[in-house]
Amino acid sequence: MAERRPVTRKEAIIVRKAEKEDVRQIAEILVEDWQKAYRGIIDSDFLDSMSVDQRYEIEVKRYQKYVVATDGNEILGYAWLEMTEDEAADCEIIALYVRYSKRNNGIGKRLFQNAVRYFRESGKKKMIIWCLKGNDEARRFYEEVGGKEFRTDSHNWGGKDYDMISYVYDLG
């Protein structure tokens, strides 16, 4: 699952399986990303109530399902990969987050490509990703990497329902 590619002349991004030592930074990325990217989409009270310590306790239980993009010193982003039994797809990227200050540097695309390669090597044929319907930045990204709108649903956070949209990818 590991790979290397230069980001700048002096830095290299490595995509690898997450380790327990990565979980604090994963929690930091998630909280920061939600509080910045979802402001105006998800209720501010819910976003403001999020804490890194709380997320750490959640993420430490499932980090083995994650891959991280790192420059060796810092976790730049991560993706949560799952095999599924959904009628629409047999695998899913549950989450894909890039440290907010590192966005638009190809890190998300590298994590996405790594996931596609991993799923293909595992014999999977169709991948699905869900995102908030109002998250235009994520939607543009998922469309740019070949996603086709599939279906909508809703998800509840903080006692409120939010519209979600899924994208499917043919891995064949």
PDB file of C-alpha atoms in Angstrom:
ATOM      1  CA  MET A   1       0.000   0.000   0.000  1.00  0.00           C
ATOM      2  CA  ALA A   2       2.989   2.349   0.405  1.00  0.00           C
ATOM      3  CA  GLU A   3       4.188   4.595  -2.401  1.00  0.00           C
ATOM      4  CA  ARG A   4       6.461   7.616  -2.878  1.00  0.00           C
ATOM      5  CA  ARG A   5       6.168  10.703  -5.064  1.00  0.00           C
ATOM      6  CA  PRO A   6       7.789  14.147  -4.751  1.00  0.00           C
ATOM      7  CA  VAL A   7       5.627  17.035  -3.592  1.00  0.00           C
ATOM      8  CA  THR A   8       8.327  19.681  -3.805  1.00  0.00           C
ATOM      9  CA  ARG A   9      12.011  19.415  -4.559  1.00  0.00           C
ATOM     10  CA  LYS A  10      12.805  18.542  -0.951  1.00  0.00           C
ATOM     11  CA  GLU A  11       9.657  16.790   0.311  1.00  0.00           C
ATOM     12  CA  ALA A  12       8.177  13.411  -0.529  1.00  0.00           C
ATOM     13  CA  ILE A  13       4.733  12.129   0.306  1.00  0.00           C
ATOM     14  CA  ILE A  14       4.415   8.556   1.468  1.00  0.00           C
ATOM     15  CA  VAL A  15       1.020   6.850   1.571  1.00  0.00           C
ATOM     16  CA  ARG A  16       0.990   4.009   4.101  1.00  0.00           C
ATOM     17  CA  LYS A  17      -1.219   2.179   6.551  1.00  0.00           C
ATOM     18  CA  ALA A  18      -2.020   4.250   9.615  1.00  0.00           C
ATOM     19  CA  GLU A  19      -0.296   3.436  12.898  1.00  0.00           C
ATOM     20  CA  LYS A  20      -1.527   4.079  16.421  1.00  0.00           C
ATOM     21  CA  GLU A  21       0.974   6.932  16.750  1.00  0.00           C
ATOM     22  CA  ASP A  22      -0.850   8.710  13.877  1.00  0.00           C
ATOM     23  CA  VAL A  23      -4.232   8.856  15.599  1.00  0.00           C
ATOM     24  CA  ARG A  24      -3.745  12.189  17.416  1.00  0.00           C
ATOM     25  CA  GLN A  25      -2.930  13.917  14.115  1.00  0.00           C
ATOM     26  CA  ILE A  26      -5.828  12.130  12.389  1.00  0.00           C
ATOM     27  CA  ALA A  27      -8.181  13.477  15.066  1.00  0.00           C
ATOM     28  CA  GLU A  28      -6.705  16.968  14.653  1.00  0.00           C
ATOM     29  CA  ILE A  29      -7.227  16.841  10.880  1.00  0.00           C
ATOM     30  CA  LEU A  30     -10.826  15.661  11.231  1.00  0.00           C
ATOM     31  CA  VAL A  31     -11.831  18.313  13.759  1.00  0.00           C
ATOM     32  CA  GLU A  32     -10.116  21.155  11.901  1.00  0.00           C
ATOM     33  CA  ASP A  33     -11.529  20.041   8.555  1.00  0.00           C
ATOM     34  CA  TRP A  34     -15.078  19.739   9.850  1.00  0.00           C
ATOM     35  CA  GLN A  35     -14.920  23.078  11.676  1.00  0.00           C
ATOM     36  CA  LYS A  36     -13.619  24.910   8.592  1.00  0.00           C
ATOM     37  CA  ALA A  37     -15.044  23.060   5.586  1.00  0.00           C
ATOM     38  CA  TYR A  38     -18.519  22.384   7.008  1.00  0.00           C
ATOM     39  CA  ARG A  39     -19.104  25.835   8.538  1.00  0.00           C
ATOM     40  CA  GLY A  40     -22.373  27.043   7.044  1.00  0.00           C
ATOM     41  CA  ILE A  41     -23.353  23.484   6.066  1.00  0.00           C
ATOM     42  CA  ILE A  42     -23.540  21.783   9.475  1.00  0.00           C
ATOM     43  CA  ASP A  43     -24.902  23.491  12.571  1.00  0.00           C
ATOM     44  CA  SER A  44     -22.239  25.664  14.246  1.00  0.00           C
ATOM     45  CA  ASP A  45     -23.132  24.417  17.739  1.00  0.00           C
ATOM     46  CA  PHE A  46     -22.305  20.869  16.667  1.00  0.00           C
ATOM     47  CA  LEU A  47     -19.061  21.927  14.965  1.00  0.00           C
ATOM     48  CA  ASP A  48     -17.981  24.028  17.952  1.00  0.00           C
ATOM     49  CA  SER A  49     -18.609  21.097  20.304  1.00  0.00           C
ATOM     50  CA  MET A  50     -16.109  18.865  18.485  1.00  0.00           C
ATOM     51  CA  SER A  51     -12.833  18.199  20.279  1.00  0.00           C
ATOM     52  CA  VAL A  52      -9.609  16.478  19.317  1.00  0.00           C
ATOM     53  CA  ASP A  53      -9.634  14.414  22.537  1.00  0.00           C
ATOM     54  CA  GLN A  54     -13.165  13.168  21.800  1.00  0.00           C
ATOM     55  CA  ARG A  55     -12.254  12.298  18.195  1.00  0.00           C
ATOM     56  CA  TYR A  56      -9.066  10.577  19.347  1.00  0.00           C
ATOM     57  CA  GLU A  57     -11.141   8.189  21.476  1.00  0.00           C
ATOM     58  CA  ILE A  58     -13.268   7.332  18.432  1.00  0.00           C
ATOM     59  CA  GLU A  59     -10.488   7.129  15.832  1.00  0.00           C
ATOM     60  CA  VAL A  60      -8.126   5.030  17.970  1.00  0.00           C
ATOM     61  CA  LYS A  61     -10.685   2.183  17.748  1.00  0.00           C
ATOM     62  CA  ARG A  62     -10.612   2.040  13.941  1.00  0.00           C
ATOM     63  CA  TYR A  63      -7.322   3.484  12.705  1.00  0.00           C
ATOM     64  CA  GLN A  64      -6.322   0.073  11.274  1.00  0.00           C
ATOM     65  CA  LYS A  65      -8.763   0.780   8.427  1.00  0.00           C
ATOM     66  CA  TYR A  66      -6.983   4.015   7.496  1.00  0.00           C
ATOM     67  CA  VAL A  67      -4.169   4.963   5.181  1.00  0.00           C
ATOM     68  CA  VAL A  68      -2.282   8.190   5.755  1.00  0.00           C
ATOM     69  CA  ALA A  69      -0.348  10.553   3.537  1.00  0.00           C
ATOM     70  CA  THR A  70       2.753  11.752   5.336  1.00  0.00           C
ATOM     71  CA  ASP A  71       5.865  13.751   4.571  1.00  0.00           C
ATOM     72  CA  GLY A  72       7.705  11.764   7.233  1.00  0.00           C
ATOM     73  CA  ASN A  73       7.111  14.272  10.011  1.00  0.00           C
ATOM     74  CA  GLU A  74       3.473  15.214   9.655  1.00  0.00           C
ATOM     75  CA  ILE A  75       0.278  13.424   8.705  1.00  0.00           C
ATOM     76  CA  LEU A  76      -1.019  15.453   5.753  1.00  0.00           C
ATOM     77  CA  GLY A  77      -4.268  13.562   5.248  1.00  0.00           C
ATOM     78  CA  TYR A  78      -5.959  10.214   5.586  1.00  0.00           C
ATOM     79  CA  ALA A  79      -8.566   7.949   4.036  1.00  0.00           C
ATOM     80  CA  TRP A  80     -10.776   5.345   5.690  1.00  0.00           C
ATOM     81  CA  LEU A  81     -11.229   2.321   3.408  1.00  0.00           C
ATOM     82  CA  GLU A  82     -13.900  -0.352   3.807  1.00  0.00           C
ATOM     83  CA  MET A  83     -15.070  -3.418   1.953  1.00  0.00           C
ATOM     84  CA  THR A  84     -18.877  -3.257   1.690  1.00  0.00           C
ATOM     85  CA  GLU A  85     -21.816  -5.383   0.687  1.00  0.00           C
ATOM     86  CA  ASP A  86     -23.921  -2.510  -0.652  1.00  0.00           C
ATOM     87  CA  GLU A  87     -25.976  -3.280  -3.765  1.00  0.00           C
ATOM     88  CA  ALA A  88     -24.299  -0.333  -5.479  1.00  0.00           C
ATOM     89  CA  ALA A  89     -20.671  -1.082  -4.604  1.00  0.00           C
ATOM     90  CA  ASP A  90     -18.357  -3.638  -3.034  1.00  0.00           C
ATOM     91  CA  CYS A  91     -15.973  -1.094  -1.479  1.00  0.00           C
ATOM     92  CA  GLU A  92     -16.132   2.410  -0.055  1.00  0.00           C
ATOM     93  CA  ILE A  93     -13.998   5.352   0.905  1.00  0.00           C
ATOM     94  CA  ILE A  94     -15.793   6.254   4.129  1.00  0.00           C
ATOM     95  CA  ALA A  95     -13.720   9.386   4.731  1.00  0.00           C
ATOM     96  CA  LEU A  96     -11.007  11.300   2.923  1.00  0.00           C
ATOM     97  CA  TYR A  97      -9.546  14.337   4.675  1.00  0.00           C
ATOM     98  CA  VAL A  98      -6.528  16.511   3.996  1.00  0.00           C
ATOM     99  CA  ARG A  99      -5.016  18.881   6.550  1.00  0.00           C
ATOM    100  CA  TYR A 100      -6.701  22.184   5.740  1.00  0.00           C
ATOM    101  CA  SER A 101      -3.438  24.101   5.239  1.00  0.00           C
ATOM    102  CA  LYS A 102      -2.181  21.421   2.817  1.00  0.00           C
ATOM    103  CA  ARG A 103      -5.192  21.305   0.486  1.00  0.00           C
ATOM    104  CA  ASN A 104      -4.813  21.769  -3.272  1.00  0.00           C
ATOM    105  CA  ASN A 105      -1.388  20.130  -3.332  1.00  0.00           C
ATOM    106  CA  GLY A 106      -2.470  16.771  -4.791  1.00  0.00           C
ATOM    107  CA  ILE A 107      -2.619  14.977  -1.427  1.00  0.00           C
ATOM    108  CA  GLY A 108      -6.324  14.125  -1.688  1.00  0.00           C
ATOM    109  CA  LYS A 109      -5.811  12.821  -5.208  1.00  0.00           C
ATOM    110  CA  ARG A 110      -2.905  10.662  -4.030  1.00  0.00           C
ATOM    111  CA  LEU A 111      -5.023   9.192  -1.219  1.00  0.00           C
ATOM    112  CA  PHE A 112      -7.883   8.598  -3.662  1.00  0.00           C
ATOM    113  CA  GLN A 113      -5.606   6.907  -6.234  1.00  0.00           C
ATOM    114  CA  ASN A 114      -4.064   4.753  -3.514  1.00  0.00           C
ATOM    115  CA  ALA A 115      -7.545   3.626  -2.434  1.00  0.00           C
ATOM    116  CA  VAL A 116      -8.534   2.772  -6.010  1.00  0.00           C
ATOM    117  CA  ARG A 117      -5.340   0.755  -6.489  1.00  0.00           C
ATOM    118  CA  TYR A 118      -5.841  -1.065  -3.164  1.00  0.00           C
ATOM    119  CA  PHE A 119      -9.455  -1.939  -3.988  1.00  0.00           C
ATOM    120  CA  ARG A 120      -8.571  -3.102  -7.520  1.00  0.00           C
ATOM    121  CA  GLU A 121      -5.776  -5.296  -6.144  1.00  0.00           C
ATOM    122  CA  SER A 122      -8.364  -6.727  -3.720  1.00  0.00           C
ATOM    123  CA  GLY A 123     -10.588  -7.694  -6.676  1.00  0.00           C
ATOM    124  CA  LYS A 124     -13.230  -5.022  -6.047  1.00  0.00           C
ATOM    125  CA  LYS A 125     -15.301  -3.722  -8.967  1.00  0.00           C
ATOM    126  CA  LYS A 126     -17.333  -0.708  -7.803  1.00  0.00           C
ATOM    127  CA  MET A 127     -16.481   1.918  -5.232  1.00  0.00           C
ATOM    128  CA  ILE A 128     -18.792   4.407  -3.538  1.00  0.00           C
ATOM    129  CA  ILE A 129     -18.144   7.657  -1.659  1.00  0.00           C
ATOM    130  CA  TRP A 130     -20.700   9.727   0.254  1.00  0.00           C
ATOM    131  CA  CYS A 131     -20.421  13.417   1.015  1.00  0.00           C
ATOM    132  CA  LEU A 132     -22.574  16.264   2.231  1.00  0.00           C
ATOM    133  CA  LYS A 133     -24.719  17.507  -0.617  1.00  0.00           C
ATOM    134  CA  GLY A 134     -23.839  21.106   0.289  1.00  0.00           C
ATOM    135  CA  ASN A 135     -20.080  20.449   0.263  1.00  0.00           C
ATOM    136  CA  ASP A 136     -19.359  21.878  -3.175  1.00  0.00           C
ATOM    137  CA  GLU A 137     -15.572  21.556  -2.831  1.00  0.00           C
ATOM    138  CA  ALA A 138     -15.746  17.811  -2.114  1.00  0.00           C
ATOM    139  CA  ARG A 139     -18.346  17.280  -4.815  1.00  0.00           C
ATOM    140  CA  ARG A 140     -16.132  18.976  -7.423  1.00  0.00           C
ATOM    141  CA  PHE A 141     -13.202  16.808  -6.323  1.00  0.00           C
ATOM    142  CA  TYR A 142     -15.194  13.564  -6.524  1.00  0.00           C
ATOM    143  CA  GLU A 143     -16.505  14.520  -9.948  1.00  0.00           C
ATOM    144  CA  GLU A 144     -13.023  15.513 -11.187  1.00  0.00           C
ATOM    145  CA  VAL A 145     -11.701  12.062 -10.255  1.00  0.00           C
ATOM    146  CA  GLY A 146     -14.460  10.383 -12.259  1.00  0.00           C
ATOM    147  CA  GLY A 147     -17.349   9.936  -9.839  1.00  0.00           C
ATOM    148  CA  LYS A 148     -20.880   9.616 -11.130  1.00  0.00           C
ATOM    149  CA  GLU A 149     -23.720  10.871  -8.946  1.00  0.00           C
ATOM    150  CA  PHE A 150     -25.616   7.856  -7.714  1.00  0.00           C
ATOM    151  CA  ARG A 151     -28.164   8.451  -4.982  1.00  0.00           C
ATOM    152  CA  THR A 152     -29.051  10.742  -2.119  1.00  0.00           C
ATOM    153  CA  ASP A 153     -29.842  10.039   1.499  1.00  0.00           C
ATOM    154  CA  SER A 154     -29.492  11.837   4.807  1.00  0.00           C
ATOM    155  CA  HIS A 155     -27.309  11.498   7.887  1.00  0.00           C
ATOM    156  CA  ASN A 156     -27.891  12.799  11.404  1.00  0.00           C
ATOM    157  CA  TRP A 157     -25.266  14.783  13.300  1.00  0.00           C
ATOM    158  CA  GLY A 158     -26.088  16.587  16.509  1.00  0.00           C
ATOM    159  CA  GLY A 159     -29.789  15.811  16.234  1.00  0.00           C
ATOM    160  CA  LYS A 160     -30.179  17.302  12.752  1.00  0.00           C
ATOM    161  CA  ASP A 161     -30.472  15.576   9.396  1.00  0.00           C
ATOM    162  CA  TYR A 162     -28.210  16.601   6.531  1.00  0.00           C
ATOM    163  CA  ASP A 163     -28.580  15.733   2.858  1.00  0.00           C
ATOM    164  CA  MET A 164     -25.899  13.424   1.508  1.00  0.00           C
ATOM    165  CA  ILE A 165     -24.997  12.434  -2.040  1.00  0.00           C
ATOM    166  CA  SER A 166     -23.025   9.439  -3.230  1.00  0.00           C
ATOM    167  CA  TYR A 167     -20.649   8.984  -6.126  1.00  0.00           C
ATOM    168  CA  VAL A 168     -19.826   5.632  -7.691  1.00  0.00           C
ATOM    169  CA  TYR A 169     -16.708   4.597  -9.543  1.00  0.00           C
ATOM    170  CA  ASP A 170     -16.258   1.659 -11.879  1.00  0.00           C
ATOM    171  CA  LEU A 171     -12.978   0.019 -10.899  1.00  0.00           C
ATOM    172  CA  GLY A 172     -13.126  -2.586 -13.660  1.00  0.00           C
TER     173      GLY A 172
END
